PDB file of C-alpha atoms in Angstrom:
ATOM      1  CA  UNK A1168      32.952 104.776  74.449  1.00 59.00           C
ATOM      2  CA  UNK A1169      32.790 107.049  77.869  1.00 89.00           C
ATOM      3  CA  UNK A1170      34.425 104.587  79.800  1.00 91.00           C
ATOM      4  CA  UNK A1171      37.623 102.604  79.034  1.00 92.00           C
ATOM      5  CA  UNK A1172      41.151 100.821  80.316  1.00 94.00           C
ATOM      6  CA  UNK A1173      44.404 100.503  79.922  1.00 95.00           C
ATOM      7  CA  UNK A1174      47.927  99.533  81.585  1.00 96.00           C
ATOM      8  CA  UNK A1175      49.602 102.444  81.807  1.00 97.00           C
ATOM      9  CA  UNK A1176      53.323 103.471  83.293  1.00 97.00           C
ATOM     10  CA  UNK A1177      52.889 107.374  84.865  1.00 97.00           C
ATOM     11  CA  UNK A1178      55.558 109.740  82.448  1.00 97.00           C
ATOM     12  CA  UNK A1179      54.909 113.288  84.009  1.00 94.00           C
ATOM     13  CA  UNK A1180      52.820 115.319  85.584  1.00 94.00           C
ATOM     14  CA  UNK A1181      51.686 118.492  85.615  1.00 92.00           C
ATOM     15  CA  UNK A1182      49.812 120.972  88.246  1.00 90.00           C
ATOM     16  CA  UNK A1183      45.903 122.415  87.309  1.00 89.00           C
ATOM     17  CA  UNK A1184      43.924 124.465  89.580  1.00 82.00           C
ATOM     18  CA  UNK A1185      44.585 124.327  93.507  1.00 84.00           C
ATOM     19  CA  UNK A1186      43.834 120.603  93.595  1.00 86.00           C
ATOM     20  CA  UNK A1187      43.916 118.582  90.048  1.00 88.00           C
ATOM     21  CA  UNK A1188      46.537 117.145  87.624  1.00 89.00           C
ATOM     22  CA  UNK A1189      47.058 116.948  84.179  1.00 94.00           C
ATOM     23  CA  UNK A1190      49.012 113.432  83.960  1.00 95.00           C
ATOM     24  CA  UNK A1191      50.638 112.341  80.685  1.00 96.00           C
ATOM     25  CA  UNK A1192      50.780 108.288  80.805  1.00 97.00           C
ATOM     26  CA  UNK A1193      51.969 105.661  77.796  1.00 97.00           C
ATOM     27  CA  UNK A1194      49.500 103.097  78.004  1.00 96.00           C
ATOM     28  CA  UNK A1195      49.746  99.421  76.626  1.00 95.00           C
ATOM     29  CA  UNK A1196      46.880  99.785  73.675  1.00 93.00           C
ATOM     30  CA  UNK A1197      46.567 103.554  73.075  1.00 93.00           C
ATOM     31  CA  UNK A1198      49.919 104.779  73.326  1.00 94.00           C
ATOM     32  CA  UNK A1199      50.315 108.023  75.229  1.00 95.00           C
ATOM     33  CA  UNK A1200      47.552 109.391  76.795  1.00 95.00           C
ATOM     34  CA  UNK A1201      47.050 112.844  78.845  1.00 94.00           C
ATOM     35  CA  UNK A1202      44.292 113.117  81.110  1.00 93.00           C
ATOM     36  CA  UNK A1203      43.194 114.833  84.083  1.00 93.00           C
ATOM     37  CA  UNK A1204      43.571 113.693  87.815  1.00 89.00           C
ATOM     38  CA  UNK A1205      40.816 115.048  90.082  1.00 87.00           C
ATOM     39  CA  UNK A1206      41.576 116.078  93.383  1.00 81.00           C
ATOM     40  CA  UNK A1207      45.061 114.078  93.376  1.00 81.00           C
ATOM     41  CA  UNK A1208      47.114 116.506  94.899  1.00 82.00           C
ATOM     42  CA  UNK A1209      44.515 116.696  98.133  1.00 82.00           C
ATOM     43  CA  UNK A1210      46.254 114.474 100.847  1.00 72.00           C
ATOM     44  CA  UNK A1211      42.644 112.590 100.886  1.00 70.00           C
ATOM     45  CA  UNK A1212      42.625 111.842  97.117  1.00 76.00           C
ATOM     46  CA  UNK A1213      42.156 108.282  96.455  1.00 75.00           C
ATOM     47  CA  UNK A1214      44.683 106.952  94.362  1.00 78.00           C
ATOM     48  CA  UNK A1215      46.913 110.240  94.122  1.00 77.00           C
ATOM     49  CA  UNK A1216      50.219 108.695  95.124  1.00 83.00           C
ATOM     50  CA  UNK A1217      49.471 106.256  92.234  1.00 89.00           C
ATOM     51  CA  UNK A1218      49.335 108.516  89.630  1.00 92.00           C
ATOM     52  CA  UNK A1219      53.229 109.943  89.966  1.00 93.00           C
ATOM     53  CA  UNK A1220      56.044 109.289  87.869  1.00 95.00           C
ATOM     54  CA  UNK A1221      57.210 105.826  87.475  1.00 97.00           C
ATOM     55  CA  UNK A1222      54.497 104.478  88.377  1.00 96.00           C
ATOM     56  CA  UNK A1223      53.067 101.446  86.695  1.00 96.00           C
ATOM     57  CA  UNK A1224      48.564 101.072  87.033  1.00 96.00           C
ATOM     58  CA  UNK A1225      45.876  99.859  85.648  1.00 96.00           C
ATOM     59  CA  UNK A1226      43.709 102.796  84.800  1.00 94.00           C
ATOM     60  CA  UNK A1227      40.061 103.582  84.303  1.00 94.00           C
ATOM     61  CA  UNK A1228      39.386 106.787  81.797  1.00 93.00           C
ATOM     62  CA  UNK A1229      36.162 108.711  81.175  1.00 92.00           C
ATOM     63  CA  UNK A1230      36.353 110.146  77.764  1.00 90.00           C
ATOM     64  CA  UNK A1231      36.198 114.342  76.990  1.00 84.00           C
ATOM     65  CA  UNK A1232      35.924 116.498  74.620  1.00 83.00           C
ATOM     66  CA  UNK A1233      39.297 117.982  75.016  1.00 85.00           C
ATOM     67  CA  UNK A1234      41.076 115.735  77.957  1.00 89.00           C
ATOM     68  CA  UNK A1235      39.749 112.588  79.194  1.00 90.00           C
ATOM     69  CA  UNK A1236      39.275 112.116  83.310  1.00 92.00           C
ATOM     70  CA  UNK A1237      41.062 109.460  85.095  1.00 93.00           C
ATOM     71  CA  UNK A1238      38.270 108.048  87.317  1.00 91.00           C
ATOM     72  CA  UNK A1239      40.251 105.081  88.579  1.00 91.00           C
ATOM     73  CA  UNK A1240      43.911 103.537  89.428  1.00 92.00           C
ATOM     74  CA  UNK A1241      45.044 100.006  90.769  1.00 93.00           C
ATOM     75  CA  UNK A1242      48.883  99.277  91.279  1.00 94.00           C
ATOM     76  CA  UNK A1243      50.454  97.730  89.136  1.00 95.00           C
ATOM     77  CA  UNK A1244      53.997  98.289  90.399  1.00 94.00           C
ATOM     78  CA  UNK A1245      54.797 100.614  92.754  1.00 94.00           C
ATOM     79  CA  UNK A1246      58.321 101.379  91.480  1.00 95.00           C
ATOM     80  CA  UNK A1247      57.937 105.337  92.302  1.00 94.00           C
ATOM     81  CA  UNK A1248      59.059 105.100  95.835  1.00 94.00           C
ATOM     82  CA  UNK A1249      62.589 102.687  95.103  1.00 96.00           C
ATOM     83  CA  UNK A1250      63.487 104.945  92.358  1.00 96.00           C
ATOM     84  CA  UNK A1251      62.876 107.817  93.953  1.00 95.00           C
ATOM     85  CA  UNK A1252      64.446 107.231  97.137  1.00 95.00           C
ATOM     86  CA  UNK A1253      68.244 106.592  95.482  1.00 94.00           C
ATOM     87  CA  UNK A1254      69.619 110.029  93.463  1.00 93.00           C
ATOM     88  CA  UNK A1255      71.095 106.974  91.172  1.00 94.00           C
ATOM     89  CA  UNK A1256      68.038 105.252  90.516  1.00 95.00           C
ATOM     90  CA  UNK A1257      65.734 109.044  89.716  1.00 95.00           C
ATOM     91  CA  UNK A1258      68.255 110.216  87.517  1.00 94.00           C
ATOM     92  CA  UNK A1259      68.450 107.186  84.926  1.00 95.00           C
ATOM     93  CA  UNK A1260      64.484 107.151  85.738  1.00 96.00           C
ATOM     94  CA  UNK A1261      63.609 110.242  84.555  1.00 95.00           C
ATOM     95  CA  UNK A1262      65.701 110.237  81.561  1.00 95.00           C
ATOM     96  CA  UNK A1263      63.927 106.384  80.185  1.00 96.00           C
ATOM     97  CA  UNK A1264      60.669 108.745  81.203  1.00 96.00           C
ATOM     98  CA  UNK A1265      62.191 111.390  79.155  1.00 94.00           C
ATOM     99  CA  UNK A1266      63.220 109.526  76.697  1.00 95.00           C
ATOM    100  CA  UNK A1267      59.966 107.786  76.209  1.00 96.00           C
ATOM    101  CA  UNK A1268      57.751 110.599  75.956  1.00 94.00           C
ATOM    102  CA  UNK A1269      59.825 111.896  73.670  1.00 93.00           C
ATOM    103  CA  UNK A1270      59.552 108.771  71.127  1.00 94.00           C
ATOM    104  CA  UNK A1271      55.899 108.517  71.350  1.00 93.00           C
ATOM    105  CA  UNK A1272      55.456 111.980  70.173  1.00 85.00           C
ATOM    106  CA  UNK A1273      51.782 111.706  69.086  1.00 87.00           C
ATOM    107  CA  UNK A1274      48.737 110.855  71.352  1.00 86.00           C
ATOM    108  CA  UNK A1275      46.019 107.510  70.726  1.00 83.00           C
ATOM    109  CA  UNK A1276      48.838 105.755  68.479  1.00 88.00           C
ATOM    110  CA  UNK A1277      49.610 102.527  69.640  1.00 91.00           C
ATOM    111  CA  UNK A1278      53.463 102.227  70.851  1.00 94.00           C
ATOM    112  CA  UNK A1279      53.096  98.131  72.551  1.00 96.00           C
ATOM    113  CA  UNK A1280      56.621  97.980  72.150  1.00 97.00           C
ATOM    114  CA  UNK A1281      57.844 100.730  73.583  1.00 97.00           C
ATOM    115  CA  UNK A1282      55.162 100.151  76.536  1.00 97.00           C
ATOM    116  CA  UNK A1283      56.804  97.089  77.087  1.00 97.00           C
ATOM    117  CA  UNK A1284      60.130  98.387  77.036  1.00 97.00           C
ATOM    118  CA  UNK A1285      59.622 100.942  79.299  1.00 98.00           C
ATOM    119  CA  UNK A1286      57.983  98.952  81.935  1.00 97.00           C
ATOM    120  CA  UNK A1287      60.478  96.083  81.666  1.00 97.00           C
ATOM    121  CA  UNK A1288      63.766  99.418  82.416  1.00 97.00           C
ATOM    122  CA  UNK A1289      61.507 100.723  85.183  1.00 97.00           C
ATOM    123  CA  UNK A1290      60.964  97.091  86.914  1.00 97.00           C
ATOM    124  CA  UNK A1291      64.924  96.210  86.864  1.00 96.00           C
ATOM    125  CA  UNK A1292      65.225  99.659  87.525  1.00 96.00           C
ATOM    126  CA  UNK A1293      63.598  99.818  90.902  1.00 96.00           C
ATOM    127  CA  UNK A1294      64.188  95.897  91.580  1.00 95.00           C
ATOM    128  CA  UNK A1295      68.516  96.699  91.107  1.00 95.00           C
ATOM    129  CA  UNK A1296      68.572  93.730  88.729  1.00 91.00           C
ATOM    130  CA  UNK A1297      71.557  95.681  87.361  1.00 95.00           C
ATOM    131  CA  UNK A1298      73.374  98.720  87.530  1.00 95.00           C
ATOM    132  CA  UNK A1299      71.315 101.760  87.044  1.00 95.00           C
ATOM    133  CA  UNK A1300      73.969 103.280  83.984  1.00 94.00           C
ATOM    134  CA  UNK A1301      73.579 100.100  82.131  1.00 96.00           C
ATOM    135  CA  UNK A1302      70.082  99.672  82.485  1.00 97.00           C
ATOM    136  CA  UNK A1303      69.413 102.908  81.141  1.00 97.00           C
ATOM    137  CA  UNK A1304      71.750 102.526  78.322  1.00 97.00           C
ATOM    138  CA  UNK A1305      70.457  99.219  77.396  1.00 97.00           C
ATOM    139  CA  UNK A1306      66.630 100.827  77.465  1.00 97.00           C
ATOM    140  CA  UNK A1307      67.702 103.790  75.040  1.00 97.00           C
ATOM    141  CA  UNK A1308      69.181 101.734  72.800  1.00 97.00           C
ATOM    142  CA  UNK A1309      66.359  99.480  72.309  1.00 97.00           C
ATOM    143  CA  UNK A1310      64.030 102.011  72.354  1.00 97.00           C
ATOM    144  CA  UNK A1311      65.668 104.166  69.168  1.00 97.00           C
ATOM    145  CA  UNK A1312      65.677 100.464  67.985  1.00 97.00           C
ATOM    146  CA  UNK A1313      62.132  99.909  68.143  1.00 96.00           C
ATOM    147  CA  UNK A1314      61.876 103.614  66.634  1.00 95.00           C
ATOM    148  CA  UNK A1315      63.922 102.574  63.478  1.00 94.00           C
ATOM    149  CA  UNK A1316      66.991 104.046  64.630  1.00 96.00           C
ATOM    150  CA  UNK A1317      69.083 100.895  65.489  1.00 96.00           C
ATOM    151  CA  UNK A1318      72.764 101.358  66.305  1.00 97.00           C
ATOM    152  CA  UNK A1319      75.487  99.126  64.550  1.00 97.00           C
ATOM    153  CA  UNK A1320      77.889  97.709  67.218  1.00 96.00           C
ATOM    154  CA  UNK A1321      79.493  94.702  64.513  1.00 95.00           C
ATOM    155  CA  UNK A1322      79.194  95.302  61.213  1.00 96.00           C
ATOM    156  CA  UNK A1323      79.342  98.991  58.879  1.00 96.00           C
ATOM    157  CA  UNK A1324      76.739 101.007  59.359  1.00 95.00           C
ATOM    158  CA  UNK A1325      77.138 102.918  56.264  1.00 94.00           C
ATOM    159  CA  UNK A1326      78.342  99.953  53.502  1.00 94.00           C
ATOM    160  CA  UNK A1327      77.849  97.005  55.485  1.00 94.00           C
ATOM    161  CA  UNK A1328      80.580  95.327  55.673  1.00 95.00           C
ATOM    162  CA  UNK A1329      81.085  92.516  58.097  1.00 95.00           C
ATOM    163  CA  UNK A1330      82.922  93.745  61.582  1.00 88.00           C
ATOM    164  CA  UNK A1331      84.291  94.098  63.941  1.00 93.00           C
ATOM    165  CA  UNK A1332      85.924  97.905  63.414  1.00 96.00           C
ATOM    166  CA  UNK A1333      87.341  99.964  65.180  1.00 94.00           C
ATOM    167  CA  UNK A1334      85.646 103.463  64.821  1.00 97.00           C
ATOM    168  CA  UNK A1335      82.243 104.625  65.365  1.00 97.00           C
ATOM    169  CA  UNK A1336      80.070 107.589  63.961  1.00 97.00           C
ATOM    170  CA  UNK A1337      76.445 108.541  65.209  1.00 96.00           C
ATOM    171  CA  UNK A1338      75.694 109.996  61.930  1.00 94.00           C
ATOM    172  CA  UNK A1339      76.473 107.066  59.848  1.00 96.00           C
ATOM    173  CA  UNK A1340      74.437 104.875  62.690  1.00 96.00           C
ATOM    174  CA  UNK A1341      77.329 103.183  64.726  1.00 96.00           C
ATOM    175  CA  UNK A1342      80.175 101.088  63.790  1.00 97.00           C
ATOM    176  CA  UNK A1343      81.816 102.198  60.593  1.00 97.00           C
ATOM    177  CA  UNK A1344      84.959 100.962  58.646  1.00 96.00           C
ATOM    178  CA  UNK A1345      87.846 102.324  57.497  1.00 95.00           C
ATOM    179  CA  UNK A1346      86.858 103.575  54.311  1.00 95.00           C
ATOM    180  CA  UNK A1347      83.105 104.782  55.807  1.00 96.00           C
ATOM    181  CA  UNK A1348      84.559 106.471  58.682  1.00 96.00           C
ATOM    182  CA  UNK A1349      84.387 110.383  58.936  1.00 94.00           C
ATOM    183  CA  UNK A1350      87.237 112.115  59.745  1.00 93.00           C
ATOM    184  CA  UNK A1351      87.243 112.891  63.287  1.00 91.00           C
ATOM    185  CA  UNK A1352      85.191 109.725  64.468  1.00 94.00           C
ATOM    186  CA  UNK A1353      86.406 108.309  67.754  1.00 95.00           C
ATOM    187  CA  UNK A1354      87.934 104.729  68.400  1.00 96.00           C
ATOM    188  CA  UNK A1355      86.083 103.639  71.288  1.00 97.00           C
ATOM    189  CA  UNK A1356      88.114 100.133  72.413  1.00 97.00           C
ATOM    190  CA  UNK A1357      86.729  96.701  71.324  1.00 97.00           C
ATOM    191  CA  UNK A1358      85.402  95.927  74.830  1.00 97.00           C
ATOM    192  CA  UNK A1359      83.052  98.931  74.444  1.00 97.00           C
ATOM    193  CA  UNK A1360      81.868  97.530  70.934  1.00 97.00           C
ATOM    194  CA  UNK A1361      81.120  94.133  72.742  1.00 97.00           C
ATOM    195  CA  UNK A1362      79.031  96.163  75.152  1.00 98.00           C
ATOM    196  CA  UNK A1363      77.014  98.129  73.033  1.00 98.00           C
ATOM    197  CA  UNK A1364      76.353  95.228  71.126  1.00 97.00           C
ATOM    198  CA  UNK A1365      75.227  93.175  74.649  1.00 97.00           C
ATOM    199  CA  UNK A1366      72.902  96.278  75.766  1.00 97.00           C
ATOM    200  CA  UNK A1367      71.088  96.117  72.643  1.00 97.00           C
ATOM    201  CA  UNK A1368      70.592  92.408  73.351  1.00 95.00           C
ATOM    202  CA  UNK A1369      70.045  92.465  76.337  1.00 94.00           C
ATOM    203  CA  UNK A1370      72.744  89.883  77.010  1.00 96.00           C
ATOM    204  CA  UNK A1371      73.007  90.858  80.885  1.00 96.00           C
ATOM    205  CA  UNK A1372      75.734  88.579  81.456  1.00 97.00           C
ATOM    206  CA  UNK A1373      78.431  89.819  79.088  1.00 97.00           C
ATOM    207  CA  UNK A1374      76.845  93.677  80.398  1.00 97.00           C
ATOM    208  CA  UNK A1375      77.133  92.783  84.097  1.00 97.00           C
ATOM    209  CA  UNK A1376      80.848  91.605  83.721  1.00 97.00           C
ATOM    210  CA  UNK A1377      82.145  95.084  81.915  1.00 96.00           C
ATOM    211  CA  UNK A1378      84.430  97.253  83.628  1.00 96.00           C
ATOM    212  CA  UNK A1379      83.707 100.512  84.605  1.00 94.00           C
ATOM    213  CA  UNK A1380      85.769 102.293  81.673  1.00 96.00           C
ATOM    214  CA  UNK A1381      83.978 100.809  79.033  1.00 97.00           C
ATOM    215  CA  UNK A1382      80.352 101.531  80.916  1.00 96.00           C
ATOM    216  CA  UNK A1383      81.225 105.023  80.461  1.00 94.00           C
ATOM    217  CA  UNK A1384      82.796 105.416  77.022  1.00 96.00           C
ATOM    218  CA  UNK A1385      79.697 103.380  75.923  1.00 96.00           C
ATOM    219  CA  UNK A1386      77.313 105.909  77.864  1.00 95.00           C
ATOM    220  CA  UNK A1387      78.806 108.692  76.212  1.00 93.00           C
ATOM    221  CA  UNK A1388      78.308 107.213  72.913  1.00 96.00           C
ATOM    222  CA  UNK A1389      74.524 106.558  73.792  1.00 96.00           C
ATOM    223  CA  UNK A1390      73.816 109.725  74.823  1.00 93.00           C
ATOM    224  CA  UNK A1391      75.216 111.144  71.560  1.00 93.00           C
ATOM    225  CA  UNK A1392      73.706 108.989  69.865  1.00 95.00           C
ATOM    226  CA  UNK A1393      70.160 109.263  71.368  1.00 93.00           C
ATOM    227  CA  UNK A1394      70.252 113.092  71.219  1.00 91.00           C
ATOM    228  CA  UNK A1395      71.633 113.450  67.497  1.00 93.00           C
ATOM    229  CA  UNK A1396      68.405 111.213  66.457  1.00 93.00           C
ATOM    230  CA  UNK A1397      65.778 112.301  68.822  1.00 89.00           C
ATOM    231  CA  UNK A1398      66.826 115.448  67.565  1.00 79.00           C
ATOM    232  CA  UNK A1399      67.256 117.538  70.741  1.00 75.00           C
ATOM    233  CA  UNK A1400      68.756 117.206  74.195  1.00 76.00           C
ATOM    234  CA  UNK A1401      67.465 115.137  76.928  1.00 81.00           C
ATOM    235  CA  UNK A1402      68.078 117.177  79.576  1.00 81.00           C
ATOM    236  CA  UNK A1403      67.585 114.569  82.335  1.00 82.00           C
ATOM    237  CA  UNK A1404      71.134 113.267  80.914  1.00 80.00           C
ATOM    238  CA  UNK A1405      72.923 115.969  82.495  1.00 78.00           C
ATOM    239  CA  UNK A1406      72.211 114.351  85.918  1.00 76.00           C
ATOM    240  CA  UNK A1407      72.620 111.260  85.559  1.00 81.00           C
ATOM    241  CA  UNK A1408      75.214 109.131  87.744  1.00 62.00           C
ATOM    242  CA  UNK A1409      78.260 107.888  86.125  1.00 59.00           C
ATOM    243  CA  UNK A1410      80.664 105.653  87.701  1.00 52.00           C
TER     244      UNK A1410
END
């Protein structure tokens, strides 16, 4: 077909010529998509300022032989401006947009669930339905989830046997017992196992109520865990906010 549309949240961008764009989206039905914006970074372009990051549209694509054309955009939700406006917010944005481009690695495969994912972060994201740490940490773990990389916050990742433990290894996939655990693993404290495990569930009520030590010995643990299987660094980590 020449024509067709998807929902689509805006991942990155990147400049062509004086006035075009080559934007890379994840769409609902096709997965991730890269296609060129014409005119968009002219001040009269029609729907530029809807095709930046973090944006979330309903777009129209004309087909090519090498990159399809984006030849319409309708809002969806606008959540470029809120995230962008709070150093917070754009830091734990651009590593979910990081992170998600990274997961979907090939174009025109379907990745609904990670679509979904994404645009559910982004919305509490820019709505501060929670802290921005959290939600972030909550979105990467459900993500590597979805990918087939789900962390263990109860039971042994390695053996299996029933939990809780006390130490935790990213190479064995989370939680790990006595007689699993590596040497050097760390001992994060129970609390941080209860929040781990409440991120991936997105149980926001036992998340909301943690205290600010555990947020950040379970962020460190997500972000090794999240680079060790991704298999590089996500460099928008390094920015990111930690309280």
């Amino acid at each position: 077909m020449p024509l067709y549309r998807d929902d689509a949240i805006v991942l990155r961008t990147q400049k062509l010529g004086e006035a075009d764009r080559i934007v890379t989206f994840l769409t609902r039905e096709r997965g991730k998509v890269r296609a060129v914006g014409r005119g968009v970074r002219r001040t009269s372009s029609r729907f530029g300022a809807r095709l930046e990051p973090f944006m979330s549209v309903d777009v129209q694509f004309h087909t090519g032989r090498t990159l399809d054309t984006v030849t319409q955009a309708e809002t969806i939700g606008a959540y470029a401006r809120p995230i962008c406006e709070d150093y917070e917010l754009y830091t734990a944005g651009t590593a979910m947009l990081e992170a998600a481009d990274r997961l979907v690695s090939h174009e025109d495969e379907p990745a609904v669930q990670q679509y979904w994912l994404l645009a559910g972060a982004l919305r509490a994201l820019a709505e501060r339905h929670h802290v921005a740490g959290l939600v972030l940490d909550s979105y990467l773990l459900r993500a590597l989830a979805v990918a087939g990389w789900a962390l263990s916050a109860l039971d042994c990742a390695r053996c299996g046997e029933p939990g809780p433990h006390t130490a935790f290894n990213v190479s064995h996939g989370g939680a790990v017992c006595t007689r699993c655990r590596p040497p050097g693993s760390p001992s994060p404290a129970p609390e941080t196992f209860v929040l781990l495990a409440a991120l991936l569930a997105g149980d926001w009520t036992t998340a909301d109520a943690s205290t600010a030590r555990h947020r950040n010995e379970a962020s460190g643990l997500v972000a090794a865990y999240s680079q060790y299987y991704l298999e590089r660094t996500l460099r928008s980590l390094r920015m990111v906010e930690r309280s």
